[in-house]
mmCIF file of C-alpha atoms in Angstrom:
data_model
loop_
_atom_site.group_PDB
_atom_site.id
_atom_site.type_symbol
_atom_site.label_atom_id
_atom_site.label_comp_id
_atom_site.label_asym_id
_atom_site.label_seq_id
_atom_site.Cartn_x
_atom_site.Cartn_y
_atom_site.Cartn_z
ATOM 1 C CA MET A 1 -1.071 -52.670 -21.600
ATOM 2 C CA GLY A 2 -0.759 -49.109 -22.947
ATOM 3 C CA ALA A 3 -4.024 -49.396 -24.881
ATOM 4 C CA LEU A 4 -5.865 -50.629 -21.787
ATOM 5 C CA LEU A 5 -4.487 -47.750 -19.733
ATOM 6 C CA SER A 6 -5.482 -45.166 -22.343
ATOM 7 C CA MET A 7 -8.988 -46.709 -22.505
ATOM 8 C CA LEU A 8 -9.326 -46.505 -18.724
ATOM 9 C CA LEU A 9 -8.183 -42.888 -18.753
ATOM 10 C CA ALA A 10 -10.664 -42.044 -21.519
ATOM 11 C CA GLY A 11 -13.467 -43.725 -19.563
ATOM 12 C CA LEU A 12 -12.478 -41.894 -16.375
ATOM 13 C CA LYS A 13 -12.386 -38.599 -18.272
ATOM 14 C CA ALA A 14 -15.893 -39.234 -19.672
ATOM 15 C CA VAL A 15 -17.243 -40.090 -16.210
ATOM 16 C CA LEU A 16 -15.694 -36.914 -14.760
ATOM 17 C CA GLN A 17 -17.218 -34.807 -17.541
ATOM 18 C CA ILE A 18 -20.640 -36.296 -16.876
ATOM 19 C CA LEU A 19 -20.245 -35.650 -13.144
ATOM 20 C CA ALA A 20 -19.168 -32.054 -13.858
ATOM 21 C CA LEU A 21 -22.234 -31.566 -16.063
ATOM 22 C CA LEU A 22 -24.539 -32.981 -13.364
ATOM 23 C CA PHE A 23 -22.883 -30.772 -10.738
ATOM 24 C CA LYS A 24 -23.400 -27.713 -12.961
ATOM 25 C CA ILE A 25 -27.072 -28.586 -13.506
ATOM 26 C CA VAL A 26 -27.705 -29.107 -9.784
ATOM 27 C CA TYR A 27 -25.839 -25.882 -8.952
ATOM 28 C CA ASN A 28 -27.936 -23.869 -11.429
ATOM 29 C CA ILE A 29 -31.152 -25.337 -10.005
ATOM 30 C CA LEU A 30 -30.050 -24.431 -6.472
ATOM 31 C CA LYS A 31 -29.061 -20.971 -7.695
ATOM 32 C CA ALA A 32 -32.413 -20.432 -9.417
ATOM 33 C CA PHE A 33 -34.332 -21.292 -6.241
ATOM 34 C CA ARG A 34 -31.835 -19.379 -4.066
ATOM 35 C CA ILE A 35 -31.176 -22.347 -1.790
ATOM 36 C CA ARG A 36 -27.436 -22.797 -2.301
ATOM 37 C CA LEU A 37 -26.560 -21.955 1.326
ATOM 38 C CA LEU A 38 -29.175 -24.340 2.677
ATOM 39 C CA ALA A 39 -27.969 -27.148 0.388
ATOM 40 C CA VAL A 40 -24.322 -26.592 1.325
ATOM 41 C CA TYR A 41 -25.214 -26.625 5.030
ATOM 42 C CA LEU A 42 -27.179 -29.851 4.717
ATOM 43 C CA LEU A 43 -24.388 -31.466 2.685
ATOM 44 C CA ALA A 44 -21.774 -30.432 5.274
ATOM 45 C CA CYS A 45 -23.971 -31.793 8.075
ATOM 46 C CA LEU A 46 -24.423 -35.066 6.203
ATOM 47 C CA ILE A 47 -20.667 -35.458 5.746
ATOM 48 C CA ALA A 48 -20.023 -34.539 9.405
ATOM 49 C CA GLN A 49 -22.620 -37.069 10.567
ATOM 50 C CA LEU A 50 -21.319 -39.865 8.338
ATOM 51 C CA CYS A 51 -17.663 -39.286 9.209
ATOM 52 C CA PHE A 52 -17.719 -38.103 12.818
ATOM 53 C CA HIS A 53 -21.230 -38.880 14.159
ATOM 54 C CA THR A 54 -21.499 -35.217 15.145
ATOM 55 C CA PHE A 55 -25.251 -35.043 15.725
ATOM 56 C CA ASP A 56 -25.834 -38.233 17.729
ATOM 57 C CA ASP A 57 -26.152 -36.579 21.150
ATOM 58 C CA VAL A 58 -28.657 -33.942 22.310
ATOM 59 C CA PHE A 59 -26.264 -31.000 21.915
ATOM 60 C CA GLY A 60 -25.331 -32.077 18.411
ATOM 61 C CA LYS A 61 -28.979 -32.179 17.388
ATOM 62 C CA ALA A 62 -29.542 -28.765 18.952
ATOM 63 C CA TYR A 63 -26.605 -27.313 16.988
ATOM 64 C CA PHE A 64 -27.961 -28.879 13.819
ATOM 65 C CA TYR A 65 -31.432 -27.382 14.279
ATOM 66 C CA VAL A 66 -30.070 -23.928 15.194
ATOM 67 C CA GLY A 67 -27.885 -23.957 12.080
ATOM 68 C CA LEU A 68 -30.782 -25.205 9.970
ATOM 69 C CA ALA A 69 -33.041 -22.434 11.274
ATOM 70 C CA ALA A 70 -30.357 -19.815 10.522
ATOM 71 C CA CYS A 71 -29.945 -21.146 6.977
ATOM 72 C CA ILE A 72 -33.699 -21.143 6.426
ATOM 73 C CA LEU A 73 -33.944 -17.535 7.626
ATOM 74 C CA VAL A 74 -31.135 -16.483 5.277
ATOM 75 C CA THR A 75 -32.831 -18.332 2.420
ATOM 76 C CA LEU A 76 -36.163 -16.630 3.145
ATOM 77 C CA TYR A 77 -34.382 -13.267 3.212
ATOM 78 C CA ALA A 78 -32.839 -14.064 -0.190
ATOM 79 C CA TRP A 79 -36.289 -14.871 -1.555
ATOM 80 C CA ALA A 80 -37.852 -11.718 -0.095
ATOM 81 C CA LYS A 81 -35.194 -9.286 -1.329
ATOM 82 C CA PRO A 82 -36.280 -9.275 -5.022
ATOM 83 C CA LEU A 83 -39.898 -8.919 -3.920
ATOM 84 C CA ARG A 84 -39.027 -5.877 -1.801
ATOM 85 C CA GLU A 85 -37.099 -4.355 -4.712
ATOM 86 C CA ALA A 86 -40.038 -4.876 -7.087
ATOM 87 C CA ARG A 87 -42.451 -3.310 -4.590
ATOM 88 C CA ARG A 88 -40.099 -0.329 -4.128
ATOM 89 C CA ARG A 89 -39.839 0.172 -7.904
ATOM 90 C CA LYS A 90 -43.617 -0.059 -8.216
ATOM 91 C CA LYS A 91 -44.044 2.652 -5.539
ATOM 92 C CA LEU A 92 -41.530 4.901 -7.308
ATOM 93 C CA ASN A 93 -43.330 4.466 -10.633
ATOM 94 C CA ARG A 94 -46.661 5.235 -8.978
ATOM 95 C CA ARG A 95 -45.222 8.415 -7.399
ATOM 96 C CA GLU A 96 -43.785 9.513 -10.734
ATOM 97 C CA ARG A 97 -47.183 9.014 -12.414
ATOM 98 C CA GLU A 98 -48.907 10.969 -9.633
ATOM 99 C CA LEU A 99 -46.444 13.845 -9.996
ATOM 100 C CA GLU A 100 -46.950 13.846 -13.772
ATOM 101 C CA GLN A 101 -50.721 13.829 -13.278
ATOM 102 C CA ARG A 102 -50.514 16.786 -10.858
ATOM 103 C CA LYS A 103 -48.333 18.671 -13.315
ATOM 104 C CA ASP A 104 -50.856 18.010 -16.091
ATOM 105 C CA ASP A 105 -53.742 19.117 -13.859
ATOM 106 C CA ASP A 106 -51.996 22.436 -13.117
ATOM 107 C CA THR A 107 -51.394 23.197 -16.809
ATOM 108 C CA PRO A 108 -54.091 25.337 -18.534
ATOM 109 C CA GLN A 109 -56.083 23.652 -21.324
ATOM 110 C CA GLU A 110 -54.647 25.906 -24.086
ATOM 111 C CA GLU A 111 -51.082 25.067 -23.078
ATOM 112 C CA LYS A 112 -51.915 21.364 -23.015
ATOM 113 C CA GLU A 113 -53.193 21.592 -26.576
ATOM 114 C CA GLU A 114 -50.102 23.497 -27.722
ATOM 115 C CA ASN A 115 -47.774 20.937 -26.163
ATOM 116 C CA ALA A 116 -49.769 17.939 -27.335
ATOM 117 C CA PRO A 117 -47.809 15.506 -29.505
ATOM 118 C CA PRO A 118 -48.715 15.296 -33.191
ATOM 119 C CA ALA A 119 -51.138 12.584 -34.243
ATOM 120 C CA VAL A 120 -48.551 10.754 -36.343
ATOM 121 C CA HIS A 121 -45.094 10.096 -34.953
ATOM 122 C CA GLU A 122 -42.205 9.562 -37.289
ATOM 123 C CA LYS A 123 -39.538 7.182 -36.123
ATOM 124 C CA LYS A 124 -36.400 9.131 -35.426
ATOM 125 C CA PRO A 125 -33.043 7.425 -35.521
ATOM 126 C CA ARG A 126 -31.513 6.921 -32.117
ATOM 127 C CA LYS A 127 -29.129 9.647 -31.116
ATOM 128 C CA ARG A 128 -25.547 8.543 -30.923
ATOM 129 C CA GLU A 129 -23.629 9.621 -27.908
ATOM 130 C CA ARG A 130 -21.361 12.534 -28.595
ATOM 131 C CA TYR A 131 -17.733 11.784 -27.998
ATOM 132 C CA PRO A 132 -15.578 12.282 -26.077
ATOM 133 C CA LEU A 133 -17.201 11.549 -22.741
ATOM 134 C CA TYR A 134 -15.087 12.607 -19.758
ATOM 135 C CA PHE A 135 -14.889 10.726 -16.455
ATOM 136 C CA ASP A 136 -12.904 11.076 -13.239
ATOM 137 C CA VAL A 137 -10.900 8.046 -12.126
ATOM 138 C CA GLU A 138 -12.371 6.629 -8.938
ATOM 139 C CA GLY A 139 -9.946 6.859 -6.044
ATOM 140 C CA ARG A 140 -7.511 9.014 -8.041
ATOM 141 C CA PRO A 141 -8.729 12.640 -8.123
ATOM 142 C CA ASP A 142 -5.649 13.750 -10.085
ATOM 143 C CA TYR A 143 -6.529 11.553 -13.096
ATOM 144 C CA MET A 144 -9.370 11.597 -15.631
ATOM 145 C CA PHE A 145 -10.093 9.731 -18.828
ATOM 146 C CA ALA A 146 -11.887 10.479 -22.062
ATOM 147 C CA GLU A 147 -13.983 7.834 -23.779
ATOM 148 C CA TYR A 148 -14.180 7.873 -27.566
ATOM 149 C CA ALA A 149 -16.070 5.467 -29.822
ATOM 150 C CA ASP A 150 -12.941 3.349 -30.328
ATOM 151 C CA ARG A 151 -10.601 4.135 -27.424
ATOM 152 C CA TYR A 152 -9.999 5.512 -23.933
ATOM 153 C CA GLU A 153 -7.404 8.204 -23.265
ATOM 154 C CA LEU A 154 -5.961 8.725 -19.793
ATOM 155 C CA PHE A 155 -4.864 12.183 -18.603
ATOM 156 C CA LYS A 156 -3.262 13.517 -15.431
ATOM 157 C CA LYS A 157 -4.451 16.829 -14.045
ATOM 158 C CA SER A 158 -1.620 19.268 -13.416
ATOM 159 C CA GLU A 159 -1.135 22.974 -12.890
ATOM 160 C CA HIS A 160 -0.658 23.427 -16.662
ATOM 161 C CA GLY A 161 -3.889 21.614 -17.601
ATOM 162 C CA PHE A 162 -4.071 17.972 -18.576
ATOM 163 C CA GLU A 163 -1.056 15.844 -19.435
ATOM 164 C CA TYR A 164 -1.638 12.903 -21.798
ATOM 165 C CA ILE A 165 -0.641 9.541 -20.272
ATOM 166 C CA ARG A 166 -1.768 6.748 -22.609
ATOM 167 C CA THR A 167 -4.437 5.355 -24.947
ATOM 168 C CA ASP A 168 -6.265 2.021 -24.565
ATOM 169 C CA TYR A 169 -8.220 0.803 -27.589
ATOM 170 C CA LYS A 170 -11.595 -0.924 -27.309
ATOM 171 C CA ASP A 171 -12.207 -4.347 -28.816
ATOM 172 C CA GLY A 172 -13.202 -4.293 -32.479
ATOM 173 C CA ASP A 173 -16.552 -5.945 -31.673
ATOM 174 C CA ASN A 174 -17.613 -3.205 -29.249
ATOM 175 C CA PHE A 175 -17.757 -0.230 -31.604
ATOM 176 C CA ASP A 176 -20.885 1.882 -31.177
#
């Protein structure tokens, strides 16, 4: 009896893992196409119709179509937002190029030649950030912290300068 029960539990666990995997795959597909809200709405309407027959009358159908239209509009907005952002970035890049071109046009020819880059560029090592870097604590104007390569140090601003509060160390994998 105990062996049969453990086999049933193992089978149930395997089925649940497969269902979880399928759910994750479907969720990622819906996320990629930005139609999660629409899918959730349609699923909720399906459950409401099967359980309560919500959309059988004229008013129920009207509510369904109004909700569907709202979900479609939100989905279209979600699709259009990245396109608007890309167009905005493209405009900014174009403006920056135009400003650079105007600046180059205003520069005399001799100065352009003096400031011209050499024909061969040597690869320079990337500059490391100089530590410490100082930051104010958001929402707490009387505190600030210093970031070092391996730690953060918290200070409180006082009339005598800065008072040391504590040190938090970074993870060993995140050293710069």
